[in-house]
Amino acid sequence: MLDFGLRSLVSLLALGGSLLPASSWASPLKLHNDVRADSWPYGPLVTSGRDMKNARGDNVVYAGTNWPGHGEVMIPDGLRYQSIESIVTKIKSVGMNAIRLTYAIQMIDEIYANNGKDTTVKDSFTKALGQTNGPKFYSDFLAKNPSFNDSTTRLEVFDAVAAECLKQKVFVHLDNHMSKAAWCCSTNDGNSWFGDRDYNVDNWARGLSYMANHGKNWPALTSMSLRNELRKPDGSASSSYNWQNWYTNIKKGTSAINSANPDLLIFLSGLDFDTYITPIVQNTALTPGSGKFSTADFEGYTNKLVLEIHNYQNSANNCNSLKSSLYNSGFQALHADDSKTVNVFPVLLTEFGFDMSGNAWQGTYATCIASYLAEQKAGWFIWVVSGSYYIRSGRQDYEETWGLLKHDWSDWRSSAYIEGGLKPLAKATAQG
Ligand SMILES: *[C@@H]1O[C@H](CO)[C@@H](O)[C@H](O)[C@H]1NC(C)=O
C-alpha cells in the first residue's frame, strides 16, 4: 500500500523540519520564506494520502463549477452578458470555492506563431463569429467589462478572471480542454487522442508548460489538468489508443507542468472520456505492455498527483449501482483500507451535470452523485456555469440548458436546485 502522504512528510523532514504532530507539518515550509503560505490560498498545495492539503496542513476540497474558455473565441464564456466580478460573486455566493477554467492549446500555438504576442479579444471575436456578430459581441463584452479595451488580449482576460478569483478566494483549476478551440468532445473532432488530426503532442506539452509558467502570476491557481476526456478517435490515431501510450504521454505532460511550475497539483484523467482510471488505482498492467504506474516516474513530485474522473450516467435508476460504478472507476483510490487499492490519491469528479430546466436535480442521478460526494468528502466541478456560449458547434449565442445560470448569466436557472441541491452539496464538501 503506497501512501503519498508519507513521502510528503519525508520530504518536509528533509527540508529541516522535525517530527511534529500532523497539525504542525506546515511549519518547515515557512523556512522558505514563502509569502504565499501566509495568505489565501496558503499554497502550494500538496497531497497527503487521499487528501489535498494547503501549506498549513488543512484539507482543501474543491466544490465548484466548470467555466469554459476553450471555445472559438478562446476567452472565458459569458462576458458579453456579465462582468467577471459578478460571475465570480455568483459562484462564491452559494458556497462554491473553485472553478475549472478551460482553455485551448490553439491560443498558445498562436502566441508562439505571432512572436510571443497574443491576439486581441477584439480580433478574436471577429475571427470566431464573423464581421456582424464579432464586433457586436465584442462591444457587449466591453460594456459589461469596462476595464478592458481594444488592446486587451485573450490571456489578459484569463488573468483578470484569476485575479478576481484571488480576491474572492476561489481556487482556479486550469484545464486543457481541446487543442483546436471548439466545443468538446466527440470521437471525430480531431482532438480525441495523442497524435489525432488536431492533437499535436509537442504543441500540447509546450502549451501546458506555457500556461503553468504563466500561471505563476495567478496566486489562486493551485492545480492544472493534463487533458480533458481522452477518447478513442475515429481513424488512424486509434491504433495507439491504449493505457501503455496513455502513460508515455501522461509522463510527458506532468513533466512539462512540473518543470515549469513545481507548485501546482497535477490532475491525471483516464480513458473513455475520462470515465475510469482504475489501472492506476489498482496498479495493474498498462496494456498492451506489462509496465505499471510507478512513483519513480514522478520523482520529486509524487505528492502533487491527483486523479479525476467524469460521470454522465444520467439515466441511472439505482443509486447503489451508480455508487459502485463511481467507486470502481476511480474513487476506490480514496480508500487505503481496500485490499485492491494499491495507489492512494485524492480523487475528484471534475464533470457531472444535468438539464437545469426540469426536475432532473431531484432524480436518482443528481441526488445520488450529491450524496456520494458528501459521503466521500470528495471534490467536484459541475458542468456547467454557462447560461449560454458565445458559440458552440457552429451556433452563436448558444443556449445551455445544463447551465447553472440563465441565458444572460444574470441569475440561476433553477433556484430550486441551487437552494435544495447545490448549496447543501457545497456546504457538505467545500474546504479551504
Ligand atoms: C487596456 O487594457 C489592458 C488590460 O486588458 C490594460 O493593461 C491597459 O492599461 C489598458 N489600456 C488603456 C489605455 O486603458
XYZ file of C-alpha atoms and ligand atoms in Angstrom:
446
model
C 0.000 0.000 0.000
C 1.666 3.193 -1.143
C 0.816 6.340 0.741
C 1.938 9.541 -0.899
C 1.380 11.384 2.375
C 4.292 9.539 3.894
C 6.528 10.732 1.084
C 5.494 14.330 1.585
C 6.243 14.080 5.295
C 9.625 12.602 4.493
C 10.388 15.438 2.095
C 9.311 18.050 4.650
C 11.601 16.473 7.212
C 14.396 16.546 4.679
C 13.907 20.310 4.421
C 14.955 20.671 8.031
C 11.756 20.122 9.975
C 11.384 17.892 12.967
C 8.850 15.199 13.650
C 5.895 17.285 14.724
C 2.236 16.482 15.137
C 0.370 16.473 11.838
C -1.129 19.876 12.555
C 2.337 21.424 12.532
C 3.594 19.903 9.303
C 3.307 23.187 7.526
C 5.931 24.943 9.576
C 9.024 23.640 7.761
C 7.683 25.191 4.559
C 7.955 28.606 6.170
C 11.716 28.171 6.210
C 11.476 29.013 2.528
C 10.143 32.457 3.350
C 7.266 31.563 1.138
C 4.987 34.580 1.478
C 2.215 32.778 -0.382
C 1.882 30.436 2.568
C 0.846 33.411 4.719
C -2.268 34.323 2.785
C -5.045 32.514 0.977
C -4.808 30.037 -0.765
C -1.953 29.120 1.614
C -0.174 27.320 -1.189
C 1.455 25.468 -2.600
C -0.962 22.579 -2.199
C 0.275 19.033 -1.766
C -1.393 15.663 -1.463
C -1.317 13.583 1.663
C -2.811 10.156 1.058
C -6.394 10.714 -0.055
C -6.390 14.451 0.729
C -5.262 17.685 -0.845
C -3.705 19.957 1.764
C -2.559 23.526 1.912
C 0.784 24.587 3.344
C -0.775 24.943 6.795
C -1.814 21.305 6.745
C -5.533 21.965 6.322
C -7.576 19.868 3.915
C -8.608 21.528 0.673
C -11.688 20.232 -1.141
C -12.801 21.914 -4.348
C -16.539 22.376 -4.692
C -17.101 24.264 -7.870
C -18.202 24.639 -11.413
C -16.758 24.380 -14.886
C -16.252 27.692 -16.655
C -15.422 27.125 -20.322
C -12.876 29.228 -22.169
C -11.903 26.713 -24.846
C -14.465 27.745 -27.466
C -13.546 29.525 -30.679
C -13.298 32.977 -29.062
C -10.764 31.497 -26.607
C -11.756 33.611 -23.618
C -13.949 32.569 -20.680
C -17.614 32.482 -21.697
C -20.409 34.779 -20.532
C -18.553 38.077 -20.549
C -20.775 39.703 -23.129
C -23.590 39.375 -20.621
C -21.938 39.962 -17.244
C -18.735 41.204 -15.672
C -16.064 38.861 -14.372
C -16.709 40.214 -10.898
C -20.417 39.472 -10.977
C -19.925 35.903 -12.257
C -17.308 35.080 -9.613
C -19.539 36.694 -6.976
C -22.431 34.479 -8.075
C -20.272 31.347 -7.845
C -18.971 32.300 -4.425
C -22.389 33.314 -3.086
C -23.679 29.731 -2.995
C -20.677 28.271 -1.210
C -18.664 27.105 -4.201
C -14.934 27.657 -3.745
C -13.403 26.692 -7.098
C -13.653 26.939 -10.859
C -12.403 24.554 -13.502
C -11.336 27.054 -16.119
C -10.844 25.568 -19.563
C -8.626 26.718 -22.426
C -7.461 25.566 -25.840
C -3.842 24.868 -26.843
C -4.569 26.807 -30.058
C -4.334 30.021 -28.040
C -0.733 29.248 -27.074
C 0.162 27.978 -30.564
C -0.987 31.331 -31.938
C 1.077 33.233 -29.377
C 4.182 31.313 -30.495
C 3.326 31.808 -34.160
C 2.988 35.544 -33.544
C 6.404 36.075 -31.898
C 5.054 35.824 -28.378
C 2.194 38.242 -28.904
C -1.330 37.169 -28.070
C -4.340 38.044 -30.232
C -6.595 40.837 -29.006
C -10.056 39.970 -27.748
C -11.424 42.323 -30.383
C -9.833 40.361 -33.235
C -10.643 37.046 -31.632
C -14.387 37.814 -31.513
C -14.382 38.749 -35.183
C -12.361 35.698 -36.217
C -14.672 33.387 -34.303
C -18.043 34.986 -35.023
C -17.619 36.931 -38.234
C -17.969 40.570 -39.246
C -21.525 41.013 -37.999
C -21.703 39.332 -34.606
C -17.986 39.582 -33.815
C -17.930 43.355 -33.300
C -21.388 43.260 -31.729
C -20.477 40.651 -29.099
C -17.197 42.453 -28.516
C -18.936 45.744 -27.805
C -21.267 43.929 -25.366
C -18.146 42.479 -23.721
C -16.622 45.960 -23.313
C -19.858 47.405 -21.983
C -20.021 44.753 -19.257
C -16.292 44.763 -18.573
C -15.243 48.400 -18.995
C -11.707 47.943 -17.663
C -10.831 46.216 -20.953
C -10.055 47.954 -24.239
C -9.065 47.321 -27.852
C -5.573 46.178 -26.920
C -6.725 43.674 -24.278
C -5.559 40.192 -25.184
C -7.205 36.852 -24.574
C -4.718 35.873 -21.876
C -5.340 39.178 -20.111
C -8.957 38.116 -19.742
C -7.821 34.865 -18.143
C -5.524 36.976 -15.933
C -8.474 39.089 -14.825
C -10.569 36.006 -14.009
C -7.712 34.591 -11.935
C -7.236 37.934 -10.168
C -10.931 38.155 -9.293
C -10.832 34.569 -8.021
C -7.945 35.503 -5.751
C -9.879 38.480 -4.444
C -12.892 36.309 -3.661
C -10.905 33.253 -2.511
C -11.972 30.927 -5.299
C -9.427 28.284 -6.345
C -8.566 28.142 -10.037
C -8.045 24.715 -11.586
C -6.862 25.207 -15.148
C -7.991 22.578 -17.620
C -6.731 21.956 -21.131
C -9.954 21.016 -22.823
C -9.056 20.948 -26.536
C -6.108 21.585 -28.852
C -8.148 23.273 -31.594
C -10.616 25.640 -29.962
C -14.172 24.309 -30.298
C -16.912 22.543 -28.407
C -15.760 19.231 -26.969
C -15.977 16.157 -27.194
C -16.555 13.618 -29.878
C -14.508 10.794 -31.367
C -14.271 12.554 -34.736
C -13.341 16.076 -33.661
C -9.627 15.517 -34.296
C -8.805 16.254 -30.644
C -9.519 12.848 -29.106
C -6.120 11.378 -28.537
C -2.391 11.999 -28.727
C -1.473 12.347 -32.381
C -5.055 12.781 -33.564
C -5.562 15.202 -36.501
C -5.535 18.384 -34.407
C -3.754 16.987 -31.362
C -0.057 17.535 -31.823
C 1.677 16.117 -28.742
C 4.643 18.513 -28.759
C 2.402 21.547 -29.081
C 0.267 20.198 -26.275
C 3.232 19.770 -23.917
C 4.504 23.215 -24.900
C 1.079 24.682 -24.170
C 0.872 23.021 -20.745
C 4.289 24.355 -19.919
C 3.426 27.848 -21.144
C 0.265 28.033 -19.053
C 1.950 26.532 -15.964
C 4.623 29.196 -16.225
C 2.167 31.987 -16.971
C 0.072 30.816 -14.017
C 2.857 31.758 -11.612
C 1.239 35.198 -11.759
C -2.060 33.780 -10.573
C -1.886 33.043 -6.829
C -5.387 31.494 -6.992
C -4.120 28.850 -9.443
C -3.452 25.720 -7.413
C -3.749 22.916 -9.962
C -3.778 22.015 -13.636
C -5.072 19.072 -15.584
C -3.348 17.375 -18.494
C -6.198 16.931 -20.952
C -9.943 16.663 -20.883
C -11.673 13.362 -21.764
C -9.169 11.302 -23.722
C -11.145 9.020 -26.020
C -10.688 6.562 -28.852
C -10.554 8.572 -32.054
C -12.150 7.547 -35.319
C -9.469 6.932 -37.925
C -5.787 6.140 -37.901
C -4.758 7.521 -34.494
C -6.977 4.874 -32.882
C -4.299 2.169 -33.181
C -2.279 3.867 -30.435
C -5.235 4.220 -28.072
C -4.276 2.196 -25.002
C -3.041 2.542 -21.413
C 0.580 1.989 -22.329
C 0.640 5.021 -24.635
C -1.514 6.917 -22.189
C 1.266 6.536 -19.637
C 4.044 7.601 -22.001
C 2.182 10.819 -22.811
C 0.971 11.460 -19.278
C 4.593 11.430 -18.072
C 5.465 13.947 -20.763
C 2.579 16.212 -19.732
C 3.205 16.044 -15.983
C 6.877 16.764 -16.524
C 6.005 19.765 -18.739
C 3.832 21.246 -15.999
C 6.045 20.398 -13.049
C 9.251 21.688 -14.575
C 7.558 24.979 -15.497
C 5.772 25.401 -12.167
C 6.575 22.903 -9.409
C 3.919 24.348 -7.065
C 0.908 23.038 -8.946
C -1.083 19.909 -8.283
C -1.485 17.926 -11.497
C -4.689 16.035 -12.255
C -4.488 12.736 -14.144
C -7.563 11.712 -16.106
C -8.433 8.321 -17.512
C -9.689 6.784 -20.734
C -13.077 6.509 -22.456
C -13.929 10.178 -21.914
C -12.261 10.056 -18.510
C -14.866 7.674 -17.175
C -12.324 5.417 -15.443
C -8.754 5.394 -14.196
C -8.803 2.045 -12.398
C -5.427 0.664 -13.650
C -3.658 3.463 -11.765
C -5.629 2.795 -8.599
C -5.161 -0.976 -8.620
C -1.732 -0.767 -10.218
C -2.479 -3.311 -12.911
C -0.543 -3.603 -16.188
C -0.791 -0.662 -18.552
C -1.769 -2.751 -21.520
C -0.827 -3.902 -24.087
C 2.538 -3.749 -22.274
C 3.219 -5.100 -18.814
C 4.606 -1.874 -17.286
C 2.753 -0.258 -14.390
C 2.327 3.167 -12.894
C 5.365 3.908 -10.749
C 6.097 6.811 -8.424
C 9.713 6.618 -9.587
C 8.477 8.164 -12.843
C 7.379 11.290 -10.933
C 10.469 11.769 -8.820
C 10.263 14.822 -6.617
C 6.576 15.471 -7.178
C 4.702 12.331 -6.241
C 2.849 14.437 -3.680
C 1.415 16.579 -6.490
C -0.654 13.958 -8.322
C -4.440 13.825 -8.113
C -6.962 11.684 -10.026
C -10.064 12.980 -11.771
C -12.987 11.233 -13.421
C -16.221 12.320 -15.108
C -19.651 10.780 -14.824
C -22.655 11.211 -17.083
C -24.699 8.109 -16.243
C -27.740 10.374 -16.250
C -30.184 7.559 -16.870
C -29.141 5.758 -13.681
C -32.143 4.415 -11.796
C -30.341 2.639 -8.986
C -28.196 4.674 -6.656
C -26.266 1.717 -5.268
C -25.116 0.660 -8.703
C -24.175 4.235 -9.595
C -22.121 4.450 -6.397
C -20.382 1.146 -7.184
C -19.625 2.448 -10.617
C -18.072 5.634 -9.239
C -16.052 3.600 -6.766
C -14.770 1.117 -9.317
C -13.997 3.818 -11.852
C -11.655 5.745 -9.573
C -12.959 6.711 -6.138
C -11.507 3.483 -4.790
C -8.211 5.430 -4.628
C -9.614 7.286 -1.604
C -9.785 4.003 0.292
C -6.445 2.765 1.566
C -8.291 0.090 3.515
C -9.490 -1.692 0.375
C -7.133 -4.597 -0.302
C -7.347 -3.902 -4.044
C -6.265 -0.263 -3.643
C -2.561 -0.038 -4.355
C -2.134 3.685 -5.032
C -3.943 6.114 -2.758
C -4.767 9.508 -4.276
C -7.223 12.330 -3.866
C -9.999 11.793 -6.459
C -12.332 14.458 -7.830
C -15.423 14.316 -10.003
C -14.413 17.127 -12.341
C -17.511 16.797 -14.525
C -21.093 15.715 -13.985
C -24.238 17.621 -14.741
C -27.810 17.578 -15.936
C -30.516 19.643 -17.530
C -31.461 22.511 -15.233
C -34.736 23.229 -16.965
C -36.701 20.388 -15.385
C -36.723 18.265 -12.255
C -33.593 16.263 -13.047
C -31.960 17.645 -9.923
C -34.398 15.598 -7.846
C -33.816 12.409 -9.838
C -31.654 9.397 -8.986
C -28.549 10.549 -10.835
C -28.241 14.052 -9.353
C -29.224 13.137 -5.802
C -27.057 10.016 -5.796
C -23.962 11.855 -7.023
C -24.517 14.547 -4.405
C -24.872 12.031 -1.583
C -21.818 10.124 -2.806
C -19.608 13.228 -2.955
C -20.758 14.262 0.505
C -20.091 10.792 1.947
C -16.660 10.634 0.357
C -15.839 14.264 1.182
C -14.652 14.427 -2.404
C -14.141 17.440 -4.647
C -16.261 18.199 -7.702
C -16.983 20.576 -10.563
C -20.463 20.615 -12.013
C -20.890 21.047 -15.781
C -21.552 23.963 -16.234
C -21.881 27.586 -15.070
C -22.608 28.873 -18.597
C -26.117 30.041 -19.334
C -25.015 30.349 -22.947
C -21.881 30.199 -25.070
C -20.517 32.807 -27.496
C -20.556 29.908 -29.958
C -20.977 26.164 -29.738
C -20.978 23.662 -32.591
C -21.351 26.478 -35.099
C -24.315 28.125 -33.374
C -23.757 31.581 -31.933
C -25.228 32.666 -28.599
C -25.989 29.007 -27.916
C -28.486 28.376 -25.128
C -27.115 25.955 -22.474
C -29.985 24.270 -20.665
C -27.489 22.493 -18.395
C -26.137 25.860 -17.287
C -26.397 26.867 -13.651
C -27.043 30.385 -14.893
C -29.730 31.678 -17.224
C -29.007 32.594 -20.828
C -27.831 36.082 -19.879
C -25.805 34.799 -16.913
C -27.739 37.142 -14.607
C -29.259 34.643 -12.222
C -29.730 30.951 -11.513
C -31.674 28.900 -13.999
C -33.114 26.710 -11.241
C -33.189 28.406 -7.875
C -34.916 25.252 -6.579
C -31.791 23.246 -7.400
C -29.433 25.894 -6.040
C -31.275 26.023 -2.721
C -32.222 22.362 -2.454
C -29.254 20.656 -4.138
C -26.172 22.686 -4.871
C -25.881 24.773 -1.712
C -26.227 21.747 0.589
C -23.647 19.860 -1.518
C -21.190 22.762 -1.388
C -21.722 23.071 2.351
C -21.088 19.353 2.857
C -17.888 19.293 0.832
C -16.078 22.637 0.264
C -12.943 23.176 2.327
C -10.285 25.827 2.003
C -6.209 48.231 -21.772
O -6.468 47.044 -21.022
C -5.319 46.403 -20.520
C -5.767 45.163 -19.763
O -6.572 44.391 -20.518
C -4.564 47.339 -19.604
O -3.375 46.695 -19.175
C -4.238 48.621 -20.304
O -3.670 49.524 -19.391
C -5.499 49.252 -20.902
N -5.140 50.416 -21.689
C -5.759 51.553 -21.542
C -5.308 52.656 -22.455
O -6.649 51.743 -20.723
